Amino acid sequence: MAKPILFWFRRDLRIRDNAGLYHALRSGSPVLCCFVFDSTILKNLPPGDRRVDFIFQTVKSLKQDIENAGGELRVLIGDPTLEVPQLAEEIGASAVYANNDYEPAAKLRDQKVSSILEKKSILFKAFKDHVLFEENEVVKDDGKPYVVFTAYKNKVLQRLKDPFYTKSYPTLKYLKGLVRTQVSSALPTLRDLGFLDTGFVFPKKSINKNTLLNYQKDRDFPALENGTSHLGLHLRFGTVSVRELAILGLRYSDVWLSELIWRDFFAQILFHFPYVEKSCFKPEYDQIRWRDSKHDLKAWQEGQTGYPLVDAGMRELNATGYMHNRVRMVTASFLCKHLLIDWREGEKYFAEKLLDYDLSSNNGNWQWVAGCGVDAAPYFRVFNPVAQAEKFDPENIYIKKWIPEFGTNSYAKPIVDHAEARHRCLRAYAIALQK
């Protein structure tokens, strides 16, 4: 028998239309699968982190699917830079296959794994799966990366006219290539991981066609339950295929497809300009003198600013790990512009709370709102949270859902005056840019 290939699941927790798994199965070698609960990440998370619960449930289901197909999913706990090479050597693998992960820490991890495997004469191969286009696939004619979204989007739309870029990998046809080394390997429990069953009901990974057909007119109204897709969590962990979603966008909604392209855009910005993880894309904005108000930051985090749309959004985030996209923009703008608190504080808080947290998208959107990122809104554009509420939640349905004391004396008073805050913000930005 040929030496096996070890397929390593990461942000691609599905069998269907999985690029790396397809290539492993089509190689002609038997394929054993693994997933590693990364202890270097888990140690920094609270026991009730819903994302770990979601991953656990998903991996449990994935393991069952693989075993039903005659294969095996080894589920390990530890540092993947140690666990993956050790398992590959243990099973006598000729190669480890995976799908690309583009975050800086993940790239360093993969470089380390590849280096260790090379010393053991084991090949490491990774494939594009998490995005439609990666790294240098979509660049300007001079080879430089796009930093303006509209131009990037236009190039992508031209490329998507070729069905090659959205073609699914027919993984399910080749599952006979899956093998197992033992009848069944044990699945760790959440308790083994140091986490709790949260009992949370996660959004479905399917999308209603009518949601897409009505997306353009409904997407900005947070009170509409089906106004958006709620697929961010599934895109984040790869339980759905971005290629299959792009086909739906091409078929039913240009505007929804545009959101998928934004996701790719921010991923390639992080690839070409990795410094944005910690710093402003436009360095001059690092001169802004932010206010260090623990009181105001806490009020924002807890939904106690006295601005109803902001507070409703933050309470929704705290309760569910989700926030409507229009409201995300308003809450983020309020922190940066009204409270003049560093966007990195908001980015950090969203990273802790969002089920669909994705470094490149979270970073890109926060910098966009703060006016310091690529293709940014002018810094002098300051969302008026009152006007936004009147326009997008005119009957206060969303606000009342998350703020039961709304309209009573027990609701918080505004912690800042809109006009004064706007003036303070513009002055701070102007002084920084003059430097």
Tab-separated table of C-alpha atoms in Angstrom:
chain	number	residue	atom	x	y	z
A	1	MET	CA	0.000	0.000	0.000
A	2	ALA	CA	1.193	3.513	-0.796
A	3	LYS	CA	2.191	5.719	2.087
A	4	PRO	CA	-0.838	7.638	3.395
A	5	ILE	CA	-1.488	11.363	3.260
A	6	LEU	CA	-2.539	13.093	6.463
A	7	PHE	CA	-5.219	15.709	5.819
A	8	TRP	CA	-5.293	18.420	8.483
A	9	PHE	CA	-8.640	20.211	8.950
A	10	ARG	CA	-8.416	23.826	10.171
A	11	ARG	CA	-10.779	26.583	8.951
A	12	ASP	CA	-12.477	24.189	6.518
A	13	LEU	CA	-14.698	22.026	8.709
A	14	ARG	CA	-16.625	20.233	5.982
A	15	ILE	CA	-16.173	17.382	3.523
A	16	ARG	CA	-18.154	18.907	0.652
A	17	ASP	CA	-16.243	21.075	-1.840
A	18	ASN	CA	-13.052	21.041	0.225
A	19	ALA	CA	-10.051	21.867	-1.986
A	20	GLY	CA	-7.258	20.344	0.082
A	21	LEU	CA	-9.225	17.215	0.932
A	22	TYR	CA	-10.107	16.777	-2.752
A	23	HIS	CA	-6.460	16.950	-3.798
A	24	ALA	CA	-5.502	14.472	-1.074
A	25	LEU	CA	-8.198	12.022	-2.150
A	26	ARG	CA	-7.301	12.392	-5.825
A	27	SER	CA	-3.609	11.743	-5.163
A	28	GLY	CA	-4.127	7.975	-5.216
A	29	SER	CA	-2.761	7.618	-1.688
A	30	PRO	CA	-4.927	6.544	1.266
A	31	VAL	CA	-6.030	9.542	3.350
A	32	LEU	CA	-6.232	9.796	7.132
A	33	CYS	CA	-7.721	12.989	8.634
A	34	CYS	CA	-6.964	14.959	11.766
A	35	PHE	CA	-8.059	18.051	13.658
A	36	VAL	CA	-6.133	19.699	16.475
A	37	PHE	CA	-7.727	21.747	19.232
A	38	ASP	CA	-4.922	24.283	19.512
A	39	SER	CA	-4.026	24.614	23.194
A	40	THR	CA	-1.960	27.751	22.497
A	41	ILE	CA	-5.232	29.471	21.481
A	42	LEU	CA	-7.607	27.760	23.922
A	43	LYS	CA	-5.589	28.804	26.972
A	44	ASN	CA	-6.497	32.451	26.314
A	45	LEU	CA	-10.263	31.888	26.044
A	46	PRO	CA	-12.915	31.802	28.813
A	47	PRO	CA	-14.563	28.429	29.627
A	48	GLY	CA	-17.884	29.606	28.180
A	49	ASP	CA	-16.520	30.680	24.793
A	50	ARG	CA	-19.281	29.825	22.317
A	51	ARG	CA	-16.888	29.519	19.392
A	52	VAL	CA	-15.167	26.557	21.034
A	53	ASP	CA	-18.595	24.994	21.623
A	54	PHE	CA	-19.433	25.529	17.934
A	55	ILE	CA	-16.134	24.032	16.766
A	56	PHE	CA	-16.600	21.066	19.097
A	57	GLN	CA	-20.093	20.344	17.809
A	58	THR	CA	-18.930	20.737	14.217
A	59	VAL	CA	-15.889	18.491	14.659
A	60	LYS	CA	-18.073	15.867	16.343
A	61	SER	CA	-20.408	15.869	13.334
A	62	LEU	CA	-17.476	15.902	10.897
A	63	LYS	CA	-15.911	12.923	12.652
A	64	GLN	CA	-19.146	10.971	12.317
A	65	ASP	CA	-19.442	11.808	8.609
A	66	ILE	CA	-15.868	10.703	7.949
A	67	GLU	CA	-16.326	7.450	9.868
A	68	ASN	CA	-19.574	6.750	8.000
A	69	ALA	CA	-17.550	7.068	4.789
A	70	GLY	CA	-15.024	4.507	6.030
A	71	GLY	CA	-12.394	6.953	7.231
A	72	GLU	CA	-11.051	8.247	10.515
A	73	LEU	CA	-10.713	11.696	12.042
A	74	ARG	CA	-8.081	11.848	14.768
A	75	VAL	CA	-8.998	14.662	17.161
A	76	LEU	CA	-6.037	15.893	19.175
A	77	ILE	CA	-5.423	18.524	21.849
A	78	GLY	CA	-2.129	20.402	21.970
A	79	ASP	CA	0.271	22.539	20.003
A	80	PRO	CA	-0.304	21.673	16.314
A	81	THR	CA	3.342	22.345	15.488
A	82	LEU	CA	4.102	19.316	17.664
A	83	GLU	CA	0.976	17.211	17.246
A	84	VAL	CA	0.729	17.221	13.437
A	85	PRO	CA	4.340	16.223	12.657
A	86	GLN	CA	4.194	13.559	15.383
A	87	LEU	CA	1.002	12.036	13.974
A	88	ALA	CA	2.325	12.214	10.398
A	89	GLU	CA	5.446	10.306	11.462
A	90	GLU	CA	3.412	7.825	13.501
A	91	ILE	CA	1.256	6.792	10.517
A	92	GLY	CA	4.186	6.830	8.075
A	93	ALA	CA	2.694	9.661	5.990
A	94	SER	CA	4.348	10.802	2.794
A	95	ALA	CA	2.696	14.215	3.048
A	96	VAL	CA	0.452	16.486	5.086
A	97	TYR	CA	-2.218	18.329	3.112
A	98	ALA	CA	-4.222	21.293	4.395
A	99	ASN	CA	-5.939	24.449	3.198
A	100	ASN	CA	-4.286	27.847	3.441
A	101	ASP	CA	-4.815	30.084	6.466
A	102	TYR	CA	-3.747	33.666	5.844
A	103	GLU	CA	-3.487	35.196	9.312
A	104	PRO	CA	0.091	36.053	10.359
A	105	ALA	CA	0.129	33.704	13.353
A	106	ALA	CA	-1.268	30.862	11.236
A	107	LYS	CA	1.352	31.426	8.543
A	108	LEU	CA	4.126	31.242	11.139
A	109	ARG	CA	2.570	28.024	12.498
A	110	ASP	CA	2.483	26.492	9.022
A	111	GLN	CA	6.059	27.517	8.290
A	112	LYS	CA	7.156	25.810	11.491
A	113	VAL	CA	5.163	22.643	10.711
A	114	SER	CA	6.532	22.569	7.155
A	115	SER	CA	10.107	22.935	8.428
A	116	ILE	CA	9.709	20.094	10.956
A	117	LEU	CA	8.078	17.839	8.362
A	118	GLU	CA	10.824	18.567	5.832
A	119	LYS	CA	13.410	17.253	8.276
A	120	LYS	CA	11.399	14.039	8.446
A	121	SER	CA	11.197	13.884	4.615
A	122	ILE	CA	7.438	14.546	4.743
A	123	LEU	CA	5.929	17.005	2.278
A	124	PHE	CA	3.581	19.831	3.384
A	125	LYS	CA	1.094	21.123	0.805
A	126	ALA	CA	-1.627	23.761	1.301
A	127	PHE	CA	-4.369	24.871	-1.073
A	128	LYS	CA	-6.701	27.830	-1.616
A	129	ASP	CA	-10.104	27.119	-0.101
A	130	HIS	CA	-11.116	29.839	2.354
A	131	VAL	CA	-11.344	32.681	-0.192
A	132	LEU	CA	-12.242	33.107	-3.857
A	133	PHE	CA	-8.901	34.741	-4.686
A	134	GLU	CA	-5.755	34.741	-2.604
A	135	GLU	CA	-2.532	36.690	-2.274
A	136	ASN	CA	-1.349	37.797	-5.738
A	137	GLU	CA	-4.187	36.356	-7.821
A	138	VAL	CA	-5.942	39.713	-8.192
A	139	VAL	CA	-3.539	42.630	-8.515
A	140	LYS	CA	-3.269	45.741	-10.660
A	141	ASP	CA	-1.776	45.573	-14.131
A	142	ASP	CA	1.560	46.727	-12.714
A	143	GLY	CA	1.577	43.847	-10.227
A	144	LYS	CA	0.882	46.025	-7.193
A	145	PRO	CA	-1.967	45.186	-4.787
A	146	TYR	CA	-5.282	46.997	-4.937
A	147	VAL	CA	-5.950	49.365	-2.058
A	148	VAL	CA	-9.261	50.706	-3.387
A	149	PHE	CA	-12.162	48.317	-3.056
A	150	THR	CA	-14.162	49.362	-6.123
A	151	ALA	CA	-11.256	48.740	-8.478
A	152	TYR	CA	-10.551	45.392	-6.802
A	153	LYS	CA	-14.207	44.397	-7.002
A	154	ASN	CA	-14.415	45.239	-10.714
A	155	LYS	CA	-11.411	43.013	-11.453
A	156	VAL	CA	-12.910	40.186	-9.380
A	157	LEU	CA	-16.260	40.440	-11.158
A	158	GLN	CA	-14.459	40.143	-14.488
A	159	ARG	CA	-12.691	37.011	-13.241
A	160	LEU	CA	-15.919	35.483	-11.927
A	161	LYS	CA	-17.345	35.448	-15.430
A	162	ASP	CA	-15.140	32.382	-15.830
A	163	PRO	CA	-16.930	29.499	-14.026
A	164	PHE	CA	-13.535	27.977	-13.211
A	165	TYR	CA	-13.243	30.241	-10.167
A	166	THR	CA	-16.515	29.100	-8.593
A	167	LYS	CA	-16.358	25.459	-9.629
A	168	SER	CA	-16.920	23.079	-6.719
A	169	TYR	CA	-14.474	20.290	-5.932
A	170	PRO	CA	-16.437	16.995	-6.204
A	171	THR	CA	-14.972	15.640	-2.981
A	172	LEU	CA	-17.899	13.342	-2.246
A	173	LYS	CA	-17.125	11.227	-5.341
A	174	TYR	CA	-13.736	10.170	-3.960
A	175	LEU	CA	-14.409	9.363	-0.311
A	176	LYS	CA	-13.358	5.755	-0.895
A	177	GLY	CA	-9.830	7.093	-0.510
A	178	LEU	CA	-10.420	7.682	3.197
A	179	VAL	CA	-8.848	5.113	5.516
A	180	ARG	CA	-8.693	4.376	9.201
A	181	THR	CA	-5.937	2.903	11.354
A	182	GLN	CA	-8.290	1.794	14.110
A	183	VAL	CA	-12.007	1.084	14.440
A	184	SER	CA	-12.699	4.394	16.143
A	185	SER	CA	-10.569	6.977	17.887
A	186	ALA	CA	-11.907	8.734	20.952
A	187	LEU	CA	-13.331	12.236	20.721
A	188	PRO	CA	-12.269	14.530	23.581
A	189	THR	CA	-15.115	16.084	25.548
A	190	LEU	CA	-15.612	19.801	26.030
A	191	ARG	CA	-14.607	19.232	29.645
A	192	ASP	CA	-11.348	17.649	28.423
A	193	LEU	CA	-10.740	20.895	26.573
A	194	GLY	CA	-11.502	22.947	29.693
A	195	PHE	CA	-14.733	24.351	28.266
A	196	LEU	CA	-18.466	24.212	28.909
A	197	ASP	CA	-21.489	23.270	26.844
A	198	THR	CA	-23.047	26.705	26.353
A	199	GLY	CA	-26.410	25.413	25.175
A	200	PHE	CA	-26.348	28.121	22.524
A	201	VAL	CA	-28.380	27.633	19.338
A	202	PHE	CA	-26.109	28.555	16.438
A	203	PRO	CA	-27.394	29.962	13.131
A	204	LYS	CA	-28.093	27.508	10.328
A	205	LYS	CA	-25.600	27.168	7.508
A	206	SER	CA	-28.277	27.416	4.838
A	207	ILE	CA	-29.653	30.617	3.361
A	208	ASN	CA	-33.150	31.368	2.140
A	209	LYS	CA	-33.307	32.387	-1.512
A	210	ASN	CA	-35.729	35.197	-0.626
A	211	THR	CA	-33.146	36.657	1.764
A	212	LEU	CA	-30.798	37.052	-1.187
A	213	LEU	CA	-33.473	38.366	-3.542
A	214	ASN	CA	-34.471	41.002	-0.972
A	215	TYR	CA	-30.976	41.603	0.398
A	216	GLN	CA	-30.396	44.972	-1.233
A	217	LYS	CA	-33.548	46.545	0.227
A	218	ASP	CA	-33.599	44.728	3.587
A	219	ARG	CA	-29.979	44.448	4.690
A	220	ASP	CA	-29.749	47.796	6.531
A	221	PHE	CA	-32.727	47.231	8.848
A	222	PRO	CA	-31.666	45.370	11.993
A	223	ALA	CA	-35.231	44.586	13.102
A	224	LEU	CA	-35.693	42.321	10.065
A	225	GLU	CA	-34.769	38.829	11.194
A	226	ASN	CA	-34.089	37.524	7.689
A	227	GLY	CA	-32.636	40.709	6.250
A	228	THR	CA	-29.101	39.260	6.293
A	229	SER	CA	-27.657	35.773	5.830
A	230	HIS	CA	-26.156	35.118	9.319
A	231	LEU	CA	-23.514	32.995	7.586
A	232	GLY	CA	-20.478	34.809	9.001
A	233	LEU	CA	-19.830	32.103	11.606
A	234	HIS	CA	-19.947	29.370	8.965
A	235	LEU	CA	-17.657	31.274	6.619
A	236	ARG	CA	-15.230	31.836	9.479
A	237	PHE	CA	-14.841	28.131	10.218
A	238	GLY	CA	-15.414	26.849	6.708
A	239	THR	CA	-18.565	24.845	7.360
A	240	VAL	CA	-19.801	26.321	4.062
A	241	SER	CA	-17.969	26.749	0.762
A	242	VAL	CA	-17.251	30.313	-0.336
A	243	ARG	CA	-17.348	29.119	-3.946
A	244	GLU	CA	-20.873	27.784	-3.585
A	245	LEU	CA	-21.930	30.999	-1.839
A	246	ALA	CA	-20.448	33.082	-4.659
A	247	ILE	CA	-22.572	31.125	-7.140
A	248	LEU	CA	-25.671	32.065	-5.124
A	249	GLY	CA	-24.546	35.700	-5.150
A	250	LEU	CA	-24.029	35.662	-8.908
A	251	ARG	CA	-27.466	34.148	-9.332
A	252	TYR	CA	-29.552	36.139	-6.844
A	253	SER	CA	-27.807	39.201	-5.372
A	254	ASP	CA	-24.981	41.414	-6.643
A	255	VAL	CA	-24.970	43.294	-3.342
A	256	TRP	CA	-24.551	40.114	-1.289
A	257	LEU	CA	-21.791	38.957	-3.625
A	258	SER	CA	-20.104	42.300	-3.021
A	259	GLU	CA	-19.932	41.465	0.704
A	260	LEU	CA	-18.071	38.245	-0.122
A	261	ILE	CA	-15.666	40.274	-2.257
A	262	TRP	CA	-15.072	42.693	0.647
A	263	ARG	CA	-14.040	39.625	2.669
A	264	ASP	CA	-11.477	38.636	0.034
A	265	PHE	CA	-10.313	42.249	-0.269
A	266	PHE	CA	-9.492	42.549	3.425
A	267	ALA	CA	-7.759	39.142	3.369
A	268	GLN	CA	-5.426	40.259	0.585
A	269	ILE	CA	-4.782	43.588	2.350
A	270	LEU	CA	-3.592	41.651	5.415
A	271	PHE	CA	-1.414	39.502	3.143
A	272	HIS	CA	0.237	42.445	1.364
A	273	PHE	CA	0.381	44.795	4.364
A	274	PRO	CA	0.715	42.606	7.487
A	275	TYR	CA	1.572	45.644	9.625
A	276	VAL	CA	-2.143	46.589	9.624
A	277	GLU	CA	-2.679	43.935	12.294
A	278	LYS	CA	-1.240	46.376	14.840
A	279	SER	CA	-1.021	49.746	13.077
A	280	CYS	CA	-3.018	52.085	10.887
A	281	PHE	CA	-2.777	51.365	7.166
A	282	LYS	CA	-2.131	55.108	6.758
A	283	PRO	CA	0.752	55.756	9.201
A	284	GLU	CA	-0.135	59.417	9.714
A	285	TYR	CA	-3.262	58.325	11.599
A	286	ASP	CA	-1.074	56.736	14.257
A	287	GLN	CA	-0.431	60.329	15.388
A	288	ILE	CA	-3.985	60.716	16.694
A	289	ARG	CA	-4.124	61.415	20.416
A	290	TRP	CA	-6.841	59.056	21.564
A	291	ARG	CA	-8.652	59.491	24.867
A	292	ASP	CA	-7.920	56.837	27.441
A	293	SER	CA	-11.277	56.833	29.202
A	294	LYS	CA	-11.894	53.530	30.973
A	295	HIS	CA	-15.313	54.817	32.030
A	296	ASP	CA	-16.460	55.592	28.487
A	297	LEU	CA	-15.027	52.352	27.113
A	298	LYS	CA	-16.906	50.357	29.754
A	299	ALA	CA	-20.146	52.211	29.018
A	300	TRP	CA	-19.751	51.402	25.327
A	301	GLN	CA	-18.946	47.742	26.014
A	302	GLU	CA	-21.978	47.333	28.279
A	303	GLY	CA	-24.441	49.232	26.075
A	304	GLN	CA	-24.880	52.128	28.488
A	305	THR	CA	-23.940	55.145	26.356
A	306	GLY	CA	-27.425	56.670	26.243
A	307	TYR	CA	-27.503	56.346	22.454
A	308	PRO	CA	-30.149	53.648	21.814
A	309	LEU	CA	-28.907	52.182	18.515
A	310	VAL	CA	-25.360	51.936	19.867
A	311	ASP	CA	-26.508	50.361	23.116
A	312	ALA	CA	-28.872	47.912	21.416
A	313	GLY	CA	-26.056	46.753	19.164
A	314	MET	CA	-23.601	46.231	22.002
A	315	ARG	CA	-26.173	44.352	24.061
A	316	GLU	CA	-26.986	42.135	21.090
A	317	LEU	CA	-23.264	41.418	20.696
A	318	ASN	CA	-22.820	40.587	24.372
A	319	ALA	CA	-25.872	38.334	24.435
A	320	THR	CA	-25.488	36.508	21.121
A	321	GLY	CA	-21.998	36.988	19.695
A	322	TYR	CA	-23.615	38.635	16.678
A	323	MET	CA	-24.369	42.205	15.641
A	324	HIS	CA	-26.161	43.442	12.553
A	325	ASN	CA	-23.713	44.907	10.017
A	326	ARG	CA	-25.289	48.397	9.844
A	327	VAL	CA	-25.216	48.541	13.635
A	328	ARG	CA	-21.591	47.377	13.686
A	329	MET	CA	-20.677	50.462	11.667
A	330	VAL	CA	-22.622	52.767	13.987
A	331	THR	CA	-21.218	51.291	17.212
A	332	ALA	CA	-17.667	51.306	15.843
A	333	SER	CA	-17.943	54.879	14.627
A	334	PHE	CA	-19.316	55.942	18.011
A	335	LEU	CA	-16.301	54.516	19.835
A	336	CYS	CA	-13.726	56.061	17.501
A	337	LYS	CA	-15.383	59.354	16.647
A	338	HIS	CA	-17.733	60.255	19.521
A	339	LEU	CA	-15.647	58.857	22.367
A	340	LEU	CA	-12.307	59.313	20.591
A	341	ILE	CA	-11.113	55.934	21.846
A	342	ASP	CA	-8.508	54.028	19.831
A	343	TRP	CA	-10.108	51.749	17.210
A	344	ARG	CA	-7.829	48.950	18.424
A	345	GLU	CA	-9.782	48.838	21.699
A	346	GLY	CA	-12.973	48.225	19.751
A	347	GLU	CA	-11.313	45.715	17.461
A	348	LYS	CA	-10.067	43.807	20.511
A	349	TYR	CA	-13.513	43.730	22.105
A	350	PHE	CA	-15.185	42.540	18.905
A	351	ALA	CA	-12.494	39.845	18.615
A	352	GLU	CA	-13.461	38.574	22.068
A	353	LYS	CA	-17.211	38.594	21.440
A	354	LEU	CA	-17.971	37.973	17.758
A	355	LEU	CA	-18.792	34.401	16.794
A	356	ASP	CA	-17.689	35.229	13.247
A	357	TYR	CA	-14.503	37.016	14.292
A	358	ASP	CA	-12.041	37.034	11.432
A	359	LEU	CA	-8.824	39.024	11.831
A	360	SER	CA	-8.648	40.515	8.335
A	361	SER	CA	-12.334	41.515	8.126
A	362	ASN	CA	-12.498	42.797	11.697
A	363	ASN	CA	-9.308	44.821	11.289
A	364	GLY	CA	-10.262	46.112	7.855
A	365	ASN	CA	-13.719	47.229	8.893
A	366	TRP	CA	-12.527	48.932	12.083
A	367	GLN	CA	-9.881	50.843	10.155
A	368	TRP	CA	-12.468	51.761	7.506
A	369	VAL	CA	-14.755	53.221	10.162
A	370	ALA	CA	-11.886	55.017	11.902
A	371	GLY	CA	-10.848	56.521	8.552
A	372	CYS	CA	-7.294	55.173	8.786
A	373	GLY	CA	-7.565	52.138	6.534
A	374	VAL	CA	-7.603	51.379	2.823
A	375	ASP	CA	-10.306	52.939	0.671
A	376	ALA	CA	-11.441	54.618	3.876
A	377	ALA	CA	-14.407	56.887	4.389
A	378	PRO	CA	-13.155	60.446	4.949
A	379	TYR	CA	-12.231	60.966	8.585
A	380	PHE	CA	-14.688	63.832	8.804
A	381	ARG	CA	-17.611	61.488	8.069
A	382	VAL	CA	-19.111	60.846	11.501
A	383	PHE	CA	-22.192	58.658	11.790
A	384	ASN	CA	-24.987	60.357	13.733
A	385	PRO	CA	-26.382	57.488	15.836
A	386	VAL	CA	-29.695	59.277	16.358
A	387	ALA	CA	-30.217	59.868	12.647
A	388	GLN	CA	-29.143	56.292	11.904
A	389	ALA	CA	-31.747	54.958	14.336
A	390	GLU	CA	-34.479	57.138	12.831
A	391	LYS	CA	-33.605	55.922	9.344
A	392	PHE	CA	-33.011	52.225	9.937
A	393	ASP	CA	-35.105	51.457	13.045
A	394	PRO	CA	-37.867	54.072	12.760
A	395	GLU	CA	-40.310	52.225	15.025
A	396	ASN	CA	-37.615	51.332	17.572
A	397	ILE	CA	-38.387	47.620	17.185
A	398	TYR	CA	-34.735	46.561	17.299
A	399	ILE	CA	-33.926	49.061	20.040
A	400	LYS	CA	-36.785	47.923	22.286
A	401	LYS	CA	-35.827	44.279	21.789
A	402	TRP	CA	-32.410	44.849	23.350
A	403	ILE	CA	-33.146	47.786	25.680
A	404	PRO	CA	-36.249	46.888	27.727
A	405	GLU	CA	-35.883	50.090	29.794
A	406	PHE	CA	-35.867	52.272	26.653
A	407	GLY	CA	-38.144	55.287	27.108
A	408	THR	CA	-38.064	55.122	30.906
A	409	ASN	CA	-36.114	57.101	33.496
A	410	SER	CA	-33.932	54.069	34.177
A	411	TYR	CA	-32.332	54.210	30.726
A	412	ALA	CA	-28.855	55.772	30.640
A	413	LYS	CA	-28.441	59.442	29.767
A	414	PRO	CA	-26.161	60.247	26.793
A	415	ILE	CA	-22.539	60.202	27.956
A	416	VAL	CA	-21.536	62.731	25.293
A	417	ASP	CA	-23.213	65.408	23.176
A	418	HIS	CA	-23.170	64.538	19.473
A	419	ALA	CA	-22.218	67.996	18.197
A	420	GLU	CA	-19.499	68.510	20.800
A	421	ALA	CA	-18.096	65.019	20.254
A	422	ARG	CA	-17.998	65.516	16.496
A	423	HIS	CA	-16.133	68.798	16.900
A	424	ARG	CA	-13.643	67.203	19.319
A	425	CYS	CA	-13.061	64.333	16.909
A	426	LEU	CA	-12.447	66.527	13.872
A	427	ARG	CA	-10.042	68.694	15.826
A	428	ALA	CA	-8.041	65.674	17.065
A	429	TYR	CA	-7.832	64.175	13.573
A	430	ALA	CA	-6.878	67.482	11.981
A	431	ILE	CA	-4.067	68.091	14.492
A	432	ALA	CA	-2.692	64.581	13.890
A	433	LEU	CA	-2.748	64.933	10.119
A	434	GLN	CA	-1.092	68.359	10.232
A	435	LYS	CA	1.916	66.736	11.908
